[in-house]
Coordinates of C-alpha atoms in Angstrom, one line a residue:
M3 CA 32.6 55.9 -39.9
L4 CA 36.3 56.3 -39.1
I5 CA 37.7 58.2 -36.1
L6 CA 41.4 58.6 -35.6
C7 CA 43.1 59.4 -32.3
V8 CA 46.6 60.2 -33.2
G9 CA 49.8 61.1 -31.4
P10 CA 52.3 60.1 -28.7
D11 CA 50.3 61.3 -25.7
A12 CA 48.7 57.9 -24.9
F13 CA 46.8 59.0 -21.9
R14 CA 44.8 61.8 -23.6
A15 CA 44.3 59.7 -26.7
Q16 CA 42.9 56.8 -24.7
E17 CA 40.8 59.2 -22.7
R18 CA 39.1 60.3 -25.9
V19 CA 38.6 56.7 -27.0
R20 CA 36.9 56.0 -23.7
E21 CA 34.7 59.1 -24.0
L22 CA 33.6 58.1 -27.5
A23 CA 32.8 54.6 -26.4
A24 CA 30.8 55.9 -23.4
H25 CA 28.8 58.2 -25.7
F26 CA 28.1 55.3 -28.1
A27 CA 27.0 53.1 -25.2
Q28 CA 24.7 55.8 -23.7
K29 CA 23.0 56.4 -27.1
Y30 CA 22.9 53.0 -28.7
D31 CA 24.1 50.2 -26.4
K32 CA 23.8 50.6 -22.6
E33 CA 24.9 47.0 -22.1
Q34 CA 27.9 47.5 -24.4
V35 CA 27.4 44.2 -26.2
S36 CA 28.3 45.8 -29.5
V37 CA 31.5 47.6 -28.2
E38 CA 34.5 45.5 -29.1
R39 CA 38.3 45.9 -29.0
L40 CA 40.1 44.1 -31.8
E41 CA 43.4 42.9 -30.2
T42 CA 45.1 41.6 -33.4
S43 CA 47.5 43.6 -35.6
G44 CA 48.8 43.8 -39.2
A45 CA 47.0 41.8 -41.9
V46 CA 45.0 39.8 -39.4
L47 CA 43.5 43.0 -37.9
V48 CA 42.5 44.2 -41.4
D49 CA 40.8 41.0 -42.2
Q50 CA 39.1 40.9 -38.8
L51 CA 37.9 44.5 -39.1
I52 CA 36.4 43.8 -42.6
E53 CA 34.6 40.8 -41.3
R54 CA 33.1 42.8 -38.4
M55 CA 32.1 45.5 -40.8
H56 CA 30.1 43.0 -42.9
T57 CA 28.4 41.5 -39.9
P58 CA 25.6 43.8 -38.4
S59 CA 25.1 43.6 -34.7
L60 CA 22.1 41.5 -33.7
F61 CA 21.5 43.6 -30.6
T62 CA 22.0 47.3 -31.5
P63 CA 21.6 49.5 -34.6
R64 CA 25.3 50.2 -34.7
R65 CA 28.6 48.5 -33.9
F66 CA 31.6 50.2 -32.1
L67 CA 35.1 48.9 -32.9
K68 CA 38.3 49.9 -31.3
T69 CA 41.6 49.2 -33.0
Q70 CA 45.3 50.0 -32.4
N71 CA 47.8 51.2 -35.1
L72 CA 45.5 50.0 -37.9
L73 CA 47.2 52.2 -40.5
A74 CA 50.8 52.1 -39.3
E75 CA 50.9 48.2 -39.0
C76 CA 48.8 47.5 -42.2
P77 CA 51.1 45.6 -44.7
K78 CA 51.5 47.3 -48.1
G79 CA 49.8 44.4 -49.7
K80 CA 46.7 45.2 -47.7
H81 CA 46.6 48.9 -48.3
A82 CA 44.2 48.7 -51.3
V83 CA 41.9 46.2 -49.4
L84 CA 41.6 48.4 -46.4
K85 CA 41.1 51.6 -48.5
Q86 CA 38.3 49.9 -50.4
A87 CA 36.6 48.5 -47.2
L88 CA 36.7 52.0 -45.5
A89 CA 35.3 53.6 -48.6
R90 CA 32.3 51.2 -48.6
A91 CA 31.8 51.5 -44.8
T92 CA 28.5 52.9 -43.5
D93 CA 27.7 54.8 -40.3
D94 CA 26.4 51.5 -38.9
T95 CA 30.0 50.7 -37.9
I96 CA 32.0 53.2 -36.0
I97 CA 35.8 52.4 -36.0
V98 CA 37.9 54.3 -33.5
N99 CA 41.5 53.8 -34.3
R100 CA 44.4 54.8 -32.0
E101 CA 47.6 55.6 -33.9
E102 CA 50.7 56.0 -31.7
E103 CA 52.7 57.8 -34.4
I104 CA 51.5 60.5 -36.7
P105 CA 50.7 58.9 -40.1
T106 CA 52.3 60.3 -43.2
E107 CA 50.3 61.8 -46.0
A108 CA 51.4 59.0 -48.2
L109 CA 50.1 56.4 -45.7
L110 CA 46.8 58.2 -45.3
K111 CA 46.3 58.3 -49.1
A112 CA 47.2 54.7 -49.4
T113 CA 45.0 53.4 -46.7
I114 CA 42.1 55.9 -46.4
G115 CA 42.0 57.8 -49.6
E116 CA 38.9 60.0 -49.8
T117 CA 37.1 58.4 -46.9
K118 CA 35.7 61.0 -44.5
V119 CA 37.6 60.9 -41.3
T120 CA 37.2 62.5 -37.9
R121 CA 40.7 63.1 -36.5
Y122 CA 41.9 64.1 -33.0
D123 CA 45.6 64.9 -32.5
F124 CA 47.3 64.4 -29.1
P125 CA 50.9 65.8 -29.2
L126 CA 53.0 65.8 -26.0
L127 CA 52.2 68.8 -23.8
S128 CA 54.8 71.0 -22.3
G129 CA 55.0 74.3 -20.4
E130 CA 51.8 76.2 -19.6
A131 CA 49.7 73.9 -21.8
F132 CA 50.7 71.0 -19.6
V133 CA 49.9 72.9 -16.5
T134 CA 46.4 73.8 -17.8
F135 CA 45.8 70.2 -18.6
L136 CA 46.7 69.2 -15.1
Q137 CA 44.5 71.9 -13.7
Q138 CA 41.5 70.3 -15.6
L139 CA 42.5 66.8 -14.4
G140 CA 42.8 68.2 -10.9
K141 CA 39.2 69.5 -11.0
R142 CA 38.0 66.0 -11.9
L143 CA 39.9 64.4 -9.0
Q144 CA 39.2 67.3 -6.6
C145 CA 42.9 68.0 -6.2
E146 CA 43.0 71.7 -7.2
D147 CA 45.9 73.2 -5.1
P148 CA 47.8 75.3 -7.6
I149 CA 51.1 74.7 -5.8
V150 CA 50.6 70.9 -6.0
I151 CA 49.6 71.2 -9.6
R152 CA 52.8 73.1 -10.4
K153 CA 55.0 70.7 -8.5
I154 CA 53.5 67.7 -10.3
A155 CA 54.0 69.5 -13.7
E156 CA 57.6 70.1 -12.9
Q157 CA 58.1 66.5 -11.7
T158 CA 56.4 64.7 -14.6
Q159 CA 57.6 67.0 -17.4
G160 CA 54.9 66.2 -19.9
D161 CA 54.3 62.6 -18.9
T162 CA 50.5 62.6 -18.6
W163 CA 50.3 59.0 -17.2
A164 CA 52.7 59.9 -14.4
A165 CA 50.9 63.2 -13.7
W166 CA 47.6 61.3 -13.5
N167 CA 49.1 58.9 -11.0
E168 CA 50.4 61.7 -8.8
L169 CA 47.1 63.6 -8.9
S170 CA 45.3 60.4 -7.9
K171 CA 47.6 59.9 -5.0
C172 CA 46.9 63.5 -3.9
A173 CA 43.2 63.0 -4.3
A174 CA 43.3 59.9 -2.1
G175 CA 45.3 61.8 0.7
G176 CA 48.7 60.4 -0.2
S177 CA 51.9 62.3 -0.7
L178 CA 53.7 63.2 -3.9
G179 CA 56.6 61.0 -5.1
I180 CA 60.2 62.1 -5.0
D181 CA 60.8 65.8 -5.0
R182 CA 62.2 67.7 -8.0
E183 CA 65.8 67.7 -6.7
E184 CA 65.9 64.0 -6.3
L185 CA 64.1 63.5 -9.6
S186 CA 66.9 65.5 -11.3
S187 CA 69.6 63.4 -9.5
V188 CA 67.9 60.2 -10.6
Y189 CA 68.1 61.0 -14.2
E190 CA 71.7 62.2 -13.9
L191 CA 72.3 58.8 -12.2
A192 CA 70.7 57.0 -15.2
D193 CA 73.0 58.9 -17.5
A194 CA 76.0 57.9 -15.5
F195 CA 74.9 54.2 -15.6
L196 CA 74.4 54.3 -19.4
Q197 CA 77.7 55.9 -20.0
A198 CA 79.5 53.5 -17.6
R199 CA 80.8 56.1 -15.3
P200 CA 82.4 54.3 -12.3
A201 CA 80.6 56.2 -9.6
W202 CA 77.0 55.3 -10.6
R203 CA 76.8 52.3 -8.2
S204 CA 77.8 54.2 -5.1
E205 CA 75.4 57.0 -6.1
L206 CA 72.6 54.5 -6.5
A207 CA 73.0 53.4 -2.9
K208 CA 72.2 56.9 -1.8
V209 CA 68.9 57.1 -3.6
T210 CA 66.0 56.8 -1.2
Q211 CA 63.6 55.2 -3.8
T212 CA 65.6 52.6 -5.7
N213 CA 62.6 51.6 -7.9
Q214 CA 62.2 55.2 -9.0
A215 CA 65.8 55.2 -10.1
M216 CA 65.3 51.9 -12.0
Q217 CA 62.4 53.4 -13.9
A218 CA 64.6 56.2 -14.9
F219 CA 67.3 53.6 -16.0
L220 CA 64.7 51.7 -18.1
G221 CA 63.3 54.8 -19.7
Q222 CA 66.7 56.3 -20.6
I223 CA 68.1 53.0 -22.1
R224 CA 64.9 52.4 -24.1
A225 CA 65.2 56.0 -25.4
L226 CA 68.9 55.5 -26.3
L227 CA 68.2 52.3 -28.2
R228 CA 65.3 53.9 -30.1
V229 CA 67.5 56.8 -31.1
R230 CA 70.1 54.3 -32.3
D231 CA 67.6 52.4 -34.3
G232 CA 66.0 55.5 -35.9
A233 CA 62.7 55.0 -34.1
A234 CA 62.7 58.2 -32.0
Q235 CA 59.8 60.0 -33.6
T236 CA 57.7 60.2 -30.4
L237 CA 60.5 61.1 -28.0
P238 CA 60.9 64.7 -26.9
S239 CA 63.3 66.5 -29.1
F240 CA 65.7 67.6 -26.3
I241 CA 66.1 64.0 -25.3
V242 CA 66.9 62.9 -28.9
R243 CA 69.4 65.7 -29.3
K244 CA 71.2 64.7 -26.1
L245 CA 71.3 61.0 -26.8
Q246 CA 72.5 61.5 -30.4
T247 CA 75.7 62.8 -29.0
W248 CA 76.3 59.7 -26.9
R249 CA 78.7 56.9 -28.0
L250 CA 77.2 53.5 -27.5
D251 CA 79.5 50.8 -26.3
D252 CA 79.2 47.0 -26.8
K253 CA 77.5 46.6 -23.4
T254 CA 74.5 48.8 -24.0
E255 CA 72.2 46.0 -25.0
E256 CA 73.5 43.9 -22.0
R257 CA 72.5 46.8 -19.7
F258 CA 69.0 46.8 -21.1
A259 CA 68.7 43.0 -20.6
R260 CA 70.0 43.3 -17.0
I261 CA 67.4 46.0 -16.2
I262 CA 64.7 43.7 -17.5
L263 CA 66.1 40.9 -15.3
Y264 CA 66.1 43.3 -12.4
Y265 CA 62.4 43.7 -12.8
F266 CA 61.8 40.0 -13.1
L267 CA 63.8 39.3 -9.9
Q268 CA 62.2 42.0 -7.9
R269 CA 58.6 41.5 -8.9
S270 CA 58.7 37.7 -8.7
G271 CA 60.0 37.9 -5.1
Y272 CA 63.4 36.4 -5.8
A273 CA 65.2 39.5 -4.6
N274 CA 64.2 42.9 -3.1
E275 CA 64.9 46.2 -4.8
E276 CA 68.4 46.7 -3.4
E277 CA 69.5 43.0 -3.9
A278 CA 68.3 42.9 -7.5
T279 CA 70.5 45.9 -8.5
L280 CA 73.6 43.7 -7.9
I281 CA 73.0 42.0 -11.3
L282 CA 73.5 45.3 -13.1
P283 CA 76.8 45.3 -15.1

C-alpha cells in the first residue's frame, strides 16, 4: 500500500504522516516496533525499501515505512525496479512517502505505473484558506482569539511552521513576535542587503530583533539563488516574479556564505547577534 503526501507545505504534510502513523500504531502496533523511517535517499533508499517489503515484521501483522522524496530522488536506472516492487507490494507493508515537490505525470508513470495510490496534496495556503487553517490549529492549542489569529496570519503569510510557533507561544502565555510593520521593514532591509544598497547596515542597527532580520536575509538569499538555478517550483509566485527582475552581482554567493558564517558564530557563542553581523559584506 502506497500513500503519497505531496506538496510544499511541509507542516501540513508531516502532520498527515504523523496522523497515519498514529492510526497504524493504535490499530496494529501500540509499541511502534514496526514503524520505521528510512533515512537514506536515491538508489540506496529504493534498495532498502524493497528489502523491508520482502521482510515481514516478526511482531505485528503489518509494517509501516516512512520515506522522503522516494520518487523525486529515484535514479532513472531504478525506475523500473521501483515500479515492479510497488506493483507486487501487499497491504502488509504500508509505505507513506513525503514528496516535497509535485511529481510530474511522467515520473508517476515511470515509478508507480498502475499501482493503486492514496494521495494527499498540500499546497501553500493563502488568504482566507490560511486563516481558516490557523483557526483549526488555534482550537487544538486553545488559542482562539480571532484578532490574534488574524495577526498571526498577516505576519506569517502562509508559512505554517512559523504560524504554529506563534500559536504555541500564545497558548503558553507568551507574546507574538515582531509586529507587522517591523516585519515589513525587515524584508525591505533584506532586499536592500541583497541588492547592496549602502544604507542597509545603518538600517540593520535600528532593528529591535537582529535574529529576525537575519532569518529574513537567509530566506531571501536562498530564494534568490533558487530562482537563479531554476529550482523555484515551491516558492510563492509573487516572490519568484520579484526576484526574476533582480540582477545578481558577483558577491551574491559570498553574501550567502557570510550569512551561514553569521549563524555559526552566533550559535557557537563566538559572537553575539550584533557582533556577528560585522562579518557581513
